[in-house]
Amino acid sequence: MPNAIYYTRAEYIETDTGNKVSRRATIAGPQNIILGGKTIISSGAIIRGDLRRTGPGHAVVISLGRYCLIGEGCVMRPPYKTYRGNFNYYPMKIGDHVHIGANTIVEAATIGNHVEIGKNCVIGKFTIIKDCAKIADNTVIPPNTVVPALAFFAGSPGCFVEDLPESTQEMVESQTKQYYTRFQPLPAER
């Protein structure tokens, strides 16, 4: 396969829905993490589905859509706040075709569909990233920021740089599907 991205079959677990999860990733509280299918979770990624609301409430759910790519060393944990003396975690919802670069920390409330987040970013608590947005490498998005649809954000703190073209949705969808197709076990292992 041209431009294949090879991995060792022993390192990744493949689910019935085509998710590929590195054995070197930390999936805490897997019963509270929903993967939509054809999602890749890279080596060293940490997804915290084990964080609970205080009191008798249920654990908080982290849901990822289809064709998501969680880069190496990413940390994803639900946003939290203290309200009337109670410390609470809140759900995190991530749409389809979302690419999160290596070593990025995500505490967003919502990330829409067709979103690209670069490497070494910090996505602050309760951030909402709308559909087809792009976050440049090394960007820090402050807590409670709303990133509009089709917006390109960069910097520290992250701020609006420019509007993205209407074709962003198709381009991102094509990129995430191609990446998933290219992500193959080493041929010698078949």
Short mmCIF file of N, CA and C in Angstrom, two decimals:
data_model
loop_
_atom_site.label_atom_id
_atom_site.label_comp_id
_atom_site.label_asym_id
_atom_site.label_seq_id
_atom_site.Cartn_x
_atom_site.Cartn_y
_atom_site.Cartn_z
N MET A 1 0.85 -1.19 0.00
CA MET A 1 0.00 0.00 0.00
C MET A 1 0.88 1.24 0.00
N PRO A 2 0.66 2.19 -0.91
CA PRO A 2 1.50 3.39 -0.95
C PRO A 2 1.29 4.24 0.30
N ASN A 3 2.37 4.80 0.80
CA ASN A 3 2.35 5.69 1.97
C ASN A 3 1.72 5.05 3.20
N ALA A 4 1.88 3.74 3.34
CA ALA A 4 1.30 3.08 4.51
C ALA A 4 2.01 3.55 5.77
N ILE A 5 1.25 3.60 6.86
CA ILE A 5 1.80 3.89 8.18
C ILE A 5 1.71 2.57 8.93
N TYR A 6 2.86 1.94 9.15
CA TYR A 6 2.84 0.59 9.71
C TYR A 6 2.91 0.58 11.23
N TYR A 7 2.21 -0.39 11.80
CA TYR A 7 2.30 -0.63 13.24
C TYR A 7 2.46 -2.13 13.46
N THR A 8 2.98 -2.51 14.62
CA THR A 8 3.10 -3.93 14.91
C THR A 8 1.76 -4.42 15.46
N ARG A 9 1.30 -5.51 14.90
CA ARG A 9 -0.01 -6.06 15.27
C ARG A 9 -0.08 -6.32 16.78
N ALA A 10 1.05 -6.71 17.39
CA ALA A 10 1.05 -7.01 18.82
C ALA A 10 0.78 -5.77 19.66
N GLU A 11 1.09 -4.58 19.13
CA GLU A 11 0.91 -3.37 19.94
C GLU A 11 -0.53 -2.86 19.95
N TYR A 12 -1.30 -3.17 18.92
CA TYR A 12 -2.65 -2.60 18.82
C TYR A 12 -3.73 -3.67 18.98
N ILE A 13 -4.78 -3.29 19.68
CA ILE A 13 -5.96 -4.12 19.81
C ILE A 13 -6.96 -3.57 18.80
N GLU A 14 -7.55 -4.43 17.98
CA GLU A 14 -8.56 -3.96 17.03
C GLU A 14 -9.91 -4.48 17.46
N THR A 15 -10.88 -3.56 17.59
CA THR A 15 -12.22 -3.94 18.04
C THR A 15 -13.09 -4.34 16.85
N ASP A 16 -14.28 -4.86 17.15
CA ASP A 16 -15.22 -5.27 16.11
C ASP A 16 -15.62 -4.11 15.20
N THR A 17 -15.61 -2.88 15.75
CA THR A 17 -16.03 -1.72 14.96
C THR A 17 -14.84 -1.03 14.28
N GLY A 18 -13.67 -1.68 14.31
CA GLY A 18 -12.52 -1.15 13.58
C GLY A 18 -11.68 -0.15 14.35
N ASN A 19 -11.96 0.03 15.65
CA ASN A 19 -11.09 0.90 16.44
C ASN A 19 -9.75 0.20 16.62
N LYS A 20 -8.67 0.98 16.60
CA LYS A 20 -7.33 0.44 16.81
C LYS A 20 -6.74 1.19 18.00
N VAL A 21 -6.55 0.44 19.10
CA VAL A 21 -6.12 1.05 20.36
C VAL A 21 -4.77 0.47 20.75
N SER A 22 -3.78 1.35 20.93
CA SER A 22 -2.45 0.90 21.33
C SER A 22 -2.49 0.30 22.72
N ARG A 23 -1.77 -0.83 22.89
CA ARG A 23 -1.64 -1.41 24.23
C ARG A 23 -0.81 -0.50 25.12
N ARG A 24 -0.11 0.45 24.53
CA ARG A 24 0.70 1.40 25.31
C ARG A 24 -0.09 2.66 25.66
N ALA A 25 -1.36 2.70 25.27
CA ALA A 25 -2.23 3.81 25.68
C ALA A 25 -2.85 3.44 27.03
N THR A 26 -3.19 4.46 27.82
CA THR A 26 -3.86 4.24 29.10
C THR A 26 -5.32 4.61 28.94
N ILE A 27 -6.19 3.61 29.02
CA ILE A 27 -7.63 3.84 28.92
C ILE A 27 -8.19 3.56 30.31
N ALA A 28 -8.39 4.62 31.10
CA ALA A 28 -8.88 4.46 32.47
C ALA A 28 -10.40 4.53 32.45
N GLY A 29 -11.05 3.54 33.05
CA GLY A 29 -12.51 3.50 33.06
C GLY A 29 -13.09 3.24 31.68
N PRO A 30 -12.65 2.16 30.99
CA PRO A 30 -13.10 1.93 29.61
C PRO A 30 -14.62 1.80 29.46
N GLN A 31 -15.31 1.39 30.53
CA GLN A 31 -16.77 1.26 30.45
C GLN A 31 -17.43 2.63 30.27
N ASN A 32 -16.71 3.72 30.52
CA ASN A 32 -17.26 5.07 30.40
C ASN A 32 -16.74 5.80 29.17
N ILE A 33 -16.07 5.07 28.28
CA ILE A 33 -15.51 5.68 27.07
C ILE A 33 -16.19 5.03 25.88
N ILE A 34 -16.76 5.83 25.02
CA ILE A 34 -17.48 5.33 23.86
C ILE A 34 -16.68 5.69 22.60
N LEU A 35 -16.33 4.69 21.81
CA LEU A 35 -15.63 4.93 20.55
C LEU A 35 -16.58 4.62 19.41
N GLY A 36 -16.73 5.57 18.49
CA GLY A 36 -17.71 5.44 17.42
C GLY A 36 -17.35 4.44 16.34
N GLY A 37 -16.08 4.08 16.23
CA GLY A 37 -15.65 3.14 15.20
C GLY A 37 -14.59 3.76 14.32
N LYS A 38 -13.62 2.91 13.90
CA LYS A 38 -12.53 3.35 13.03
C LYS A 38 -11.75 4.50 13.64
N THR A 39 -11.60 4.46 14.96
CA THR A 39 -10.83 5.46 15.69
C THR A 39 -9.48 4.84 16.06
N ILE A 40 -8.42 5.64 15.98
CA ILE A 40 -7.07 5.17 16.32
C ILE A 40 -6.62 5.93 17.57
N ILE A 41 -6.23 5.15 18.59
CA ILE A 41 -5.68 5.76 19.82
C ILE A 41 -4.22 5.32 19.89
N SER A 42 -3.32 6.29 19.78
CA SER A 42 -1.90 6.02 19.62
C SER A 42 -1.21 5.71 20.95
N SER A 43 0.01 5.22 20.83
CA SER A 43 0.86 4.88 21.97
C SER A 43 1.03 6.07 22.91
N GLY A 44 0.92 5.81 24.21
CA GLY A 44 1.16 6.86 25.20
C GLY A 44 -0.02 7.77 25.45
N ALA A 45 -1.10 7.63 24.68
CA ALA A 45 -2.29 8.46 24.92
C ALA A 45 -2.94 8.04 26.25
N ILE A 46 -3.52 9.01 26.94
CA ILE A 46 -4.22 8.74 28.20
C ILE A 46 -5.63 9.28 28.08
N ILE A 47 -6.61 8.40 28.25
CA ILE A 47 -8.02 8.83 28.22
C ILE A 47 -8.62 8.48 29.57
N ARG A 48 -9.08 9.51 30.29
CA ARG A 48 -9.55 9.33 31.66
C ARG A 48 -11.07 9.22 31.69
N GLY A 49 -11.57 8.00 31.60
CA GLY A 49 -13.00 7.75 31.75
C GLY A 49 -13.35 7.34 33.16
N ASP A 50 -12.36 7.38 34.06
CA ASP A 50 -12.56 6.89 35.42
C ASP A 50 -12.90 8.01 36.41
N LEU A 51 -12.94 9.25 35.94
CA LEU A 51 -13.17 10.37 36.85
C LEU A 51 -14.67 10.51 37.11
N ARG A 52 -15.04 10.59 38.37
CA ARG A 52 -16.46 10.56 38.75
C ARG A 52 -16.93 11.91 39.26
N ARG A 53 -18.24 12.09 39.12
CA ARG A 53 -18.87 13.21 39.81
C ARG A 53 -18.87 12.87 41.29
N THR A 54 -18.91 13.88 42.15
CA THR A 54 -18.99 13.59 43.58
C THR A 54 -20.37 13.05 43.90
N GLY A 55 -20.47 12.38 45.03
CA GLY A 55 -21.76 11.83 45.44
C GLY A 55 -22.08 10.56 44.68
N PRO A 56 -23.37 10.19 44.68
CA PRO A 56 -23.75 8.89 44.12
C PRO A 56 -23.86 8.88 42.59
N GLY A 57 -23.57 10.00 41.95
CA GLY A 57 -23.74 10.10 40.49
C GLY A 57 -22.87 9.13 39.73
N HIS A 58 -23.16 8.98 38.47
CA HIS A 58 -22.41 8.05 37.61
C HIS A 58 -21.09 8.67 37.18
N ALA A 59 -20.21 7.81 36.71
CA ALA A 59 -18.96 8.29 36.13
C ALA A 59 -19.28 9.10 34.88
N VAL A 60 -18.37 9.96 34.51
CA VAL A 60 -18.57 10.84 33.37
C VAL A 60 -18.15 10.12 32.10
N VAL A 61 -18.93 10.31 31.05
CA VAL A 61 -18.67 9.62 29.79
C VAL A 61 -17.84 10.50 28.85
N ILE A 62 -16.87 9.88 28.22
CA ILE A 62 -16.13 10.52 27.13
C ILE A 62 -16.54 9.78 25.87
N SER A 63 -17.10 10.51 24.89
CA SER A 63 -17.48 9.83 23.66
C SER A 63 -16.72 10.42 22.48
N LEU A 64 -16.21 9.53 21.64
CA LEU A 64 -15.51 9.92 20.42
C LEU A 64 -16.29 9.37 19.24
N GLY A 65 -16.38 10.16 18.18
CA GLY A 65 -17.10 9.75 16.99
C GLY A 65 -16.29 8.79 16.14
N ARG A 66 -16.63 8.71 14.86
CA ARG A 66 -15.95 7.82 13.92
C ARG A 66 -14.75 8.52 13.29
N TYR A 67 -13.77 7.73 12.91
CA TYR A 67 -12.57 8.23 12.22
C TYR A 67 -11.86 9.31 13.03
N CYS A 68 -11.70 9.09 14.35
CA CYS A 68 -10.91 10.02 15.15
C CYS A 68 -9.49 9.48 15.26
N LEU A 69 -8.55 10.39 15.38
CA LEU A 69 -7.16 10.00 15.60
C LEU A 69 -6.66 10.74 16.83
N ILE A 70 -6.30 9.97 17.85
CA ILE A 70 -5.76 10.53 19.08
C ILE A 70 -4.26 10.28 19.02
N GLY A 71 -3.48 11.35 18.91
CA GLY A 71 -2.03 11.24 18.70
C GLY A 71 -1.28 10.72 19.90
N GLU A 72 0.01 10.40 19.68
CA GLU A 72 0.86 9.88 20.75
C GLU A 72 0.99 10.87 21.89
N GLY A 73 0.86 10.35 23.11
CA GLY A 73 1.06 11.17 24.29
C GLY A 73 -0.05 12.16 24.60
N CYS A 74 -1.19 12.07 23.90
CA CYS A 74 -2.32 12.96 24.21
C CYS A 74 -2.90 12.62 25.58
N VAL A 75 -3.40 13.63 26.27
CA VAL A 75 -4.13 13.41 27.51
C VAL A 75 -5.53 13.98 27.32
N MET A 76 -6.53 13.14 27.53
CA MET A 76 -7.92 13.58 27.41
C MET A 76 -8.60 13.31 28.75
N ARG A 77 -9.07 14.39 29.38
CA ARG A 77 -9.79 14.22 30.63
C ARG A 77 -10.97 15.16 30.63
N PRO A 78 -12.07 14.72 31.25
CA PRO A 78 -13.27 15.56 31.22
C PRO A 78 -13.05 16.86 31.99
N PRO A 79 -13.75 17.92 31.58
CA PRO A 79 -13.63 19.19 32.29
C PRO A 79 -14.29 19.09 33.67
N TYR A 80 -13.83 19.93 34.59
CA TYR A 80 -14.40 19.88 35.94
C TYR A 80 -14.53 21.29 36.49
N LYS A 81 -15.43 21.43 37.46
CA LYS A 81 -15.52 22.69 38.20
C LYS A 81 -16.13 22.41 39.56
N THR A 82 -15.90 23.34 40.46
CA THR A 82 -16.49 23.24 41.79
C THR A 82 -17.72 24.13 41.83
N TYR A 83 -18.83 23.55 42.25
CA TYR A 83 -20.09 24.29 42.32
C TYR A 83 -20.70 24.04 43.68
N ARG A 84 -20.95 25.11 44.46
CA ARG A 84 -21.50 25.00 45.81
C ARG A 84 -20.72 23.99 46.65
N GLY A 85 -19.40 24.08 46.54
CA GLY A 85 -18.55 23.22 47.35
C GLY A 85 -18.40 21.80 46.84
N ASN A 86 -19.11 21.45 45.76
CA ASN A 86 -18.97 20.10 45.18
C ASN A 86 -18.08 20.15 43.95
N PHE A 87 -17.18 19.19 43.88
CA PHE A 87 -16.25 19.09 42.76
C PHE A 87 -16.88 18.15 41.74
N ASN A 88 -17.15 18.62 40.53
CA ASN A 88 -17.84 17.81 39.53
C ASN A 88 -17.08 17.74 38.22
N TYR A 89 -17.08 16.54 37.64
CA TYR A 89 -16.61 16.35 36.26
C TYR A 89 -17.82 16.38 35.35
N TYR A 90 -17.60 16.77 34.10
CA TYR A 90 -18.68 16.87 33.12
C TYR A 90 -18.31 16.06 31.88
N PRO A 91 -19.32 15.59 31.12
CA PRO A 91 -19.02 14.76 29.95
C PRO A 91 -18.22 15.51 28.87
N MET A 92 -17.51 14.74 28.07
CA MET A 92 -16.76 15.28 26.94
C MET A 92 -17.26 14.58 25.68
N LYS A 93 -17.68 15.36 24.70
CA LYS A 93 -18.19 14.78 23.46
C LYS A 93 -17.34 15.24 22.29
N ILE A 94 -16.84 14.28 21.54
CA ILE A 94 -15.99 14.57 20.39
C ILE A 94 -16.66 13.98 19.15
N GLY A 95 -16.77 14.79 18.10
CA GLY A 95 -17.50 14.38 16.90
C GLY A 95 -16.72 13.42 16.01
N ASP A 96 -17.17 13.31 14.76
CA ASP A 96 -16.54 12.44 13.77
C ASP A 96 -15.40 13.18 13.06
N HIS A 97 -14.42 12.42 12.59
CA HIS A 97 -13.32 12.96 11.78
C HIS A 97 -12.55 14.05 12.54
N VAL A 98 -12.14 13.73 13.77
CA VAL A 98 -11.37 14.66 14.59
C VAL A 98 -9.96 14.13 14.72
N HIS A 99 -8.99 14.96 14.40
CA HIS A 99 -7.57 14.59 14.48
C HIS A 99 -6.94 15.44 15.58
N ILE A 100 -6.41 14.78 16.61
CA ILE A 100 -5.76 15.49 17.72
C ILE A 100 -4.29 15.09 17.69
N GLY A 101 -3.42 16.09 17.53
CA GLY A 101 -1.98 15.86 17.38
C GLY A 101 -1.32 15.37 18.65
N ALA A 102 -0.06 14.94 18.50
CA ALA A 102 0.71 14.36 19.61
C ALA A 102 0.88 15.35 20.76
N ASN A 103 0.88 14.81 21.97
CA ASN A 103 1.19 15.56 23.20
C ASN A 103 0.25 16.73 23.46
N THR A 104 -0.98 16.63 22.99
CA THR A 104 -1.98 17.67 23.24
C THR A 104 -2.81 17.27 24.45
N ILE A 105 -3.15 18.25 25.28
CA ILE A 105 -3.99 18.03 26.46
C ILE A 105 -5.37 18.60 26.16
N VAL A 106 -6.41 17.78 26.32
CA VAL A 106 -7.77 18.19 25.98
C VAL A 106 -8.66 18.07 27.22
N GLU A 107 -9.29 19.20 27.59
CA GLU A 107 -10.30 19.21 28.65
C GLU A 107 -11.56 19.91 28.14
N ALA A 108 -11.80 19.79 26.84
CA ALA A 108 -12.93 20.45 26.20
C ALA A 108 -14.25 19.84 26.65
N ALA A 109 -15.33 20.61 26.53
CA ALA A 109 -16.67 20.07 26.74
C ALA A 109 -17.14 19.40 25.46
N THR A 110 -16.94 20.09 24.33
CA THR A 110 -17.41 19.58 23.05
C THR A 110 -16.41 19.92 21.95
N ILE A 111 -16.14 18.95 21.10
CA ILE A 111 -15.38 19.18 19.88
C ILE A 111 -16.27 18.67 18.76
N GLY A 112 -16.53 19.52 17.77
CA GLY A 112 -17.45 19.18 16.69
C GLY A 112 -16.87 18.17 15.72
N ASN A 113 -17.47 18.07 14.55
CA ASN A 113 -17.02 17.18 13.49
C ASN A 113 -15.98 17.87 12.61
N HIS A 114 -15.08 17.08 12.00
CA HIS A 114 -14.11 17.58 11.02
C HIS A 114 -13.20 18.65 11.62
N VAL A 115 -12.67 18.36 12.82
CA VAL A 115 -11.81 19.32 13.53
C VAL A 115 -10.38 18.79 13.55
N GLU A 116 -9.42 19.69 13.29
CA GLU A 116 -8.01 19.35 13.38
C GLU A 116 -7.38 20.14 14.52
N ILE A 117 -6.74 19.42 15.44
CA ILE A 117 -6.03 20.06 16.55
C ILE A 117 -4.57 19.63 16.43
N GLY A 118 -3.68 20.59 16.44
CA GLY A 118 -2.26 20.31 16.21
C GLY A 118 -1.56 19.64 17.37
N LYS A 119 -0.23 19.54 17.26
CA LYS A 119 0.61 18.94 18.30
C LYS A 119 0.85 19.95 19.42
N ASN A 120 1.09 19.42 20.62
CA ASN A 120 1.52 20.22 21.78
C ASN A 120 0.57 21.36 22.12
N CYS A 121 -0.73 21.11 21.94
CA CYS A 121 -1.73 22.13 22.27
C CYS A 121 -2.30 21.87 23.66
N VAL A 122 -2.88 22.90 24.24
CA VAL A 122 -3.66 22.76 25.47
C VAL A 122 -5.05 23.31 25.16
N ILE A 123 -6.05 22.44 25.26
CA ILE A 123 -7.44 22.84 25.02
C ILE A 123 -8.08 22.93 26.40
N GLY A 124 -8.35 24.17 26.85
CA GLY A 124 -8.78 24.43 28.22
C GLY A 124 -10.15 23.85 28.56
N LYS A 125 -10.42 23.83 29.87
CA LYS A 125 -11.67 23.29 30.38
C LYS A 125 -12.89 23.97 29.77
N PHE A 126 -13.89 23.16 29.44
CA PHE A 126 -15.19 23.63 28.93
C PHE A 126 -15.10 24.36 27.60
N THR A 127 -13.99 24.22 26.89
CA THR A 127 -13.88 24.80 25.55
C THR A 127 -14.88 24.10 24.64
N ILE A 128 -15.46 24.87 23.74
CA ILE A 128 -16.34 24.31 22.71
C ILE A 128 -15.70 24.64 21.37
N ILE A 129 -15.38 23.60 20.62
CA ILE A 129 -14.79 23.78 19.28
C ILE A 129 -15.86 23.33 18.29
N LYS A 130 -16.31 24.27 17.46
CA LYS A 130 -17.38 23.96 16.49
C LYS A 130 -16.84 23.20 15.29
N ASP A 131 -17.76 22.75 14.42
CA ASP A 131 -17.39 21.94 13.26
C ASP A 131 -16.38 22.63 12.35
N CYS A 132 -15.48 21.82 11.78
CA CYS A 132 -14.54 22.26 10.73
C CYS A 132 -13.57 23.34 11.19
N ALA A 133 -13.28 23.39 12.49
CA ALA A 133 -12.29 24.35 12.99
C ALA A 133 -10.91 23.70 12.95
N LYS A 134 -9.88 24.54 13.00
CA LYS A 134 -8.50 24.04 13.02
C LYS A 134 -7.71 24.82 14.06
N ILE A 135 -6.95 24.07 14.88
CA ILE A 135 -6.12 24.66 15.91
C ILE A 135 -4.67 24.37 15.54
N ALA A 136 -3.83 25.41 15.42
CA ALA A 136 -2.43 25.24 15.01
C ALA A 136 -1.62 24.53 16.11
N ASP A 137 -0.47 23.96 15.71
CA ASP A 137 0.45 23.36 16.68
C ASP A 137 0.81 24.39 17.75
N ASN A 138 1.05 23.91 18.98
CA ASN A 138 1.54 24.73 20.11
C ASN A 138 0.58 25.84 20.53
N THR A 139 -0.72 25.67 20.25
CA THR A 139 -1.71 26.68 20.62
C THR A 139 -2.29 26.35 21.99
N VAL A 140 -2.52 27.39 22.80
CA VAL A 140 -3.18 27.24 24.09
C VAL A 140 -4.55 27.91 23.99
N ILE A 141 -5.61 27.12 24.07
CA ILE A 141 -6.97 27.67 24.03
C ILE A 141 -7.42 27.84 25.48
N PRO A 142 -7.69 29.07 25.92
CA PRO A 142 -8.08 29.29 27.32
C PRO A 142 -9.41 28.61 27.66
N PRO A 143 -9.63 28.30 28.94
CA PRO A 143 -10.89 27.69 29.36
C PRO A 143 -12.09 28.52 28.90
N ASN A 144 -13.19 27.82 28.63
CA ASN A 144 -14.49 28.42 28.26
C ASN A 144 -14.49 29.14 26.92
N THR A 145 -13.46 28.95 26.10
CA THR A 145 -13.42 29.58 24.78
C THR A 145 -14.38 28.84 23.84
N VAL A 146 -15.04 29.58 22.97
CA VAL A 146 -15.82 28.97 21.90
C VAL A 146 -15.10 29.26 20.59
N VAL A 147 -14.65 28.20 19.93
CA VAL A 147 -13.98 28.35 18.63
C VAL A 147 -15.06 28.16 17.56
N PRO A 148 -15.34 29.20 16.75
CA PRO A 148 -16.43 29.11 15.77
C PRO A 148 -16.14 28.09 14.67
N ALA A 149 -17.20 27.68 13.98
CA ALA A 149 -17.05 26.79 12.83
C ALA A 149 -16.20 27.46 11.75
N LEU A 150 -15.42 26.66 11.05
CA LEU A 150 -14.57 27.14 9.94
C LEU A 150 -13.61 28.25 10.36
N ALA A 151 -13.12 28.18 11.61
CA ALA A 151 -12.16 29.17 12.09
C ALA A 151 -10.81 28.51 12.33
N PHE A 152 -9.74 29.25 12.03
CA PHE A 152 -8.38 28.81 12.30
C PHE A 152 -7.86 29.61 13.47
N PHE A 153 -7.46 28.91 14.56
CA PHE A 153 -6.96 29.56 15.76
C PHE A 153 -5.49 29.19 15.95
N ALA A 154 -4.68 30.14 16.45
CA ALA A 154 -3.27 29.89 16.73
C ALA A 154 -2.82 30.81 17.85
N GLY A 155 -1.69 30.45 18.46
CA GLY A 155 -1.06 31.32 19.45
C GLY A 155 -1.29 30.87 20.88
N SER A 156 -0.71 31.66 21.80
CA SER A 156 -0.85 31.40 23.23
C SER A 156 -1.03 32.73 23.93
N PRO A 157 -2.24 33.12 24.29
CA PRO A 157 -3.46 32.34 24.16
C PRO A 157 -3.94 32.28 22.70
N GLY A 158 -4.62 31.19 22.38
CA GLY A 158 -5.12 30.99 21.02
C GLY A 158 -6.15 32.03 20.65
N CYS A 159 -6.03 32.57 19.46
CA CYS A 159 -7.03 33.52 18.99
C CYS A 159 -7.25 33.33 17.49
N PHE A 160 -8.31 33.95 17.02
CA PHE A 160 -8.73 33.80 15.63
C PHE A 160 -7.65 34.33 14.69
N VAL A 161 -7.32 33.54 13.65
CA VAL A 161 -6.36 33.97 12.64
C VAL A 161 -7.07 34.25 11.33
N GLU A 162 -7.87 33.27 10.86
CA GLU A 162 -8.57 33.45 9.59
C GLU A 162 -9.71 32.45 9.47
N ASP A 163 -10.59 32.73 8.50
CA ASP A 163 -11.66 31.78 8.18
C ASP A 163 -11.10 30.68 7.30
N LEU A 164 -11.62 29.47 7.46
CA LEU A 164 -11.22 28.34 6.62
C LEU A 164 -12.19 28.22 5.45
N PRO A 165 -11.75 27.58 4.35
CA PRO A 165 -12.63 27.47 3.18
C PRO A 165 -13.81 26.53 3.45
N GLU A 166 -14.86 26.72 2.68
CA GLU A 166 -16.06 25.87 2.80
C GLU A 166 -15.72 24.40 2.57
N SER A 167 -14.65 24.12 1.82
CA SER A 167 -14.27 22.74 1.50
C SER A 167 -13.58 22.03 2.66
N THR A 168 -13.43 22.70 3.80
CA THR A 168 -12.72 22.10 4.95
C THR A 168 -13.31 20.75 5.34
N GLN A 169 -14.64 20.65 5.39
CA GLN A 169 -15.28 19.41 5.80
C GLN A 169 -14.82 18.24 4.92
N GLU A 170 -14.89 18.42 3.60
CA GLU A 170 -14.49 17.35 2.68
C GLU A 170 -13.00 17.03 2.81
N MET A 171 -12.17 18.07 2.96
CA MET A 171 -10.73 17.85 3.07
C MET A 171 -10.39 17.06 4.32
N VAL A 172 -10.96 17.44 5.46
CA VAL A 172 -10.66 16.76 6.72
C VAL A 172 -11.18 15.32 6.68
N GLU A 173 -12.38 15.14 6.15
CA GLU A 173 -12.96 13.79 6.07
C GLU A 173 -12.07 12.89 5.21
N SER A 174 -11.61 13.42 4.09
CA SER A 174 -10.73 12.67 3.20
C SER A 174 -9.42 12.31 3.92
N GLN A 175 -8.84 13.28 4.66
CA GLN A 175 -7.58 13.05 5.36
C GLN A 175 -7.73 11.98 6.44
N THR A 176 -8.80 12.05 7.24
CA THR A 176 -8.95 11.08 8.33
C THR A 176 -9.20 9.68 7.79
N LYS A 177 -10.00 9.57 6.71
CA LYS A 177 -10.27 8.25 6.12
C LYS A 177 -9.00 7.69 5.49
N GLN A 178 -8.22 8.55 4.80
CA GLN A 178 -6.97 8.09 4.20
C GLN A 178 -6.00 7.62 5.28
N TYR A 179 -5.91 8.38 6.37
CA TYR A 179 -4.99 7.99 7.46
C TYR A 179 -5.39 6.63 8.00
N TYR A 180 -6.68 6.43 8.23
CA TYR A 180 -7.15 5.16 8.77
C TYR A 180 -6.82 4.01 7.80
N THR A 181 -7.03 4.24 6.51
CA THR A 181 -6.75 3.22 5.49
C THR A 181 -5.26 2.91 5.43
N ARG A 182 -4.42 3.93 5.57
CA ARG A 182 -2.97 3.75 5.49
C ARG A 182 -2.39 3.12 6.75
N PHE A 183 -3.13 3.17 7.88
CA PHE A 183 -2.65 2.66 9.16
C PHE A 183 -2.80 1.14 9.16
N GLN A 184 -1.73 0.43 8.80
CA GLN A 184 -1.78 -1.01 8.54
C GLN A 184 -0.78 -1.77 9.41
N PRO A 185 -1.10 -3.05 9.71
CA PRO A 185 -0.10 -3.87 10.39
C PRO A 185 1.08 -4.15 9.45
N LEU A 186 2.25 -4.33 10.01
CA LEU A 186 3.43 -4.64 9.21
C LEU A 186 3.15 -5.86 8.34
N PRO A 187 3.50 -5.81 7.05
CA PRO A 187 3.17 -6.91 6.14
C PRO A 187 3.75 -8.25 6.58
N ALA A 188 4.92 -8.24 7.19
CA ALA A 188 5.58 -9.49 7.59
C ALA A 188 4.74 -10.26 8.62
N GLU A 189 3.82 -9.55 9.30
CA GLU A 189 3.08 -10.20 10.39
C GLU A 189 1.79 -10.85 9.92
N ARG A 190 1.40 -10.68 8.71
CA ARG A 190 0.10 -11.18 8.27
C ARG A 190 -0.01 -12.66 8.29
#
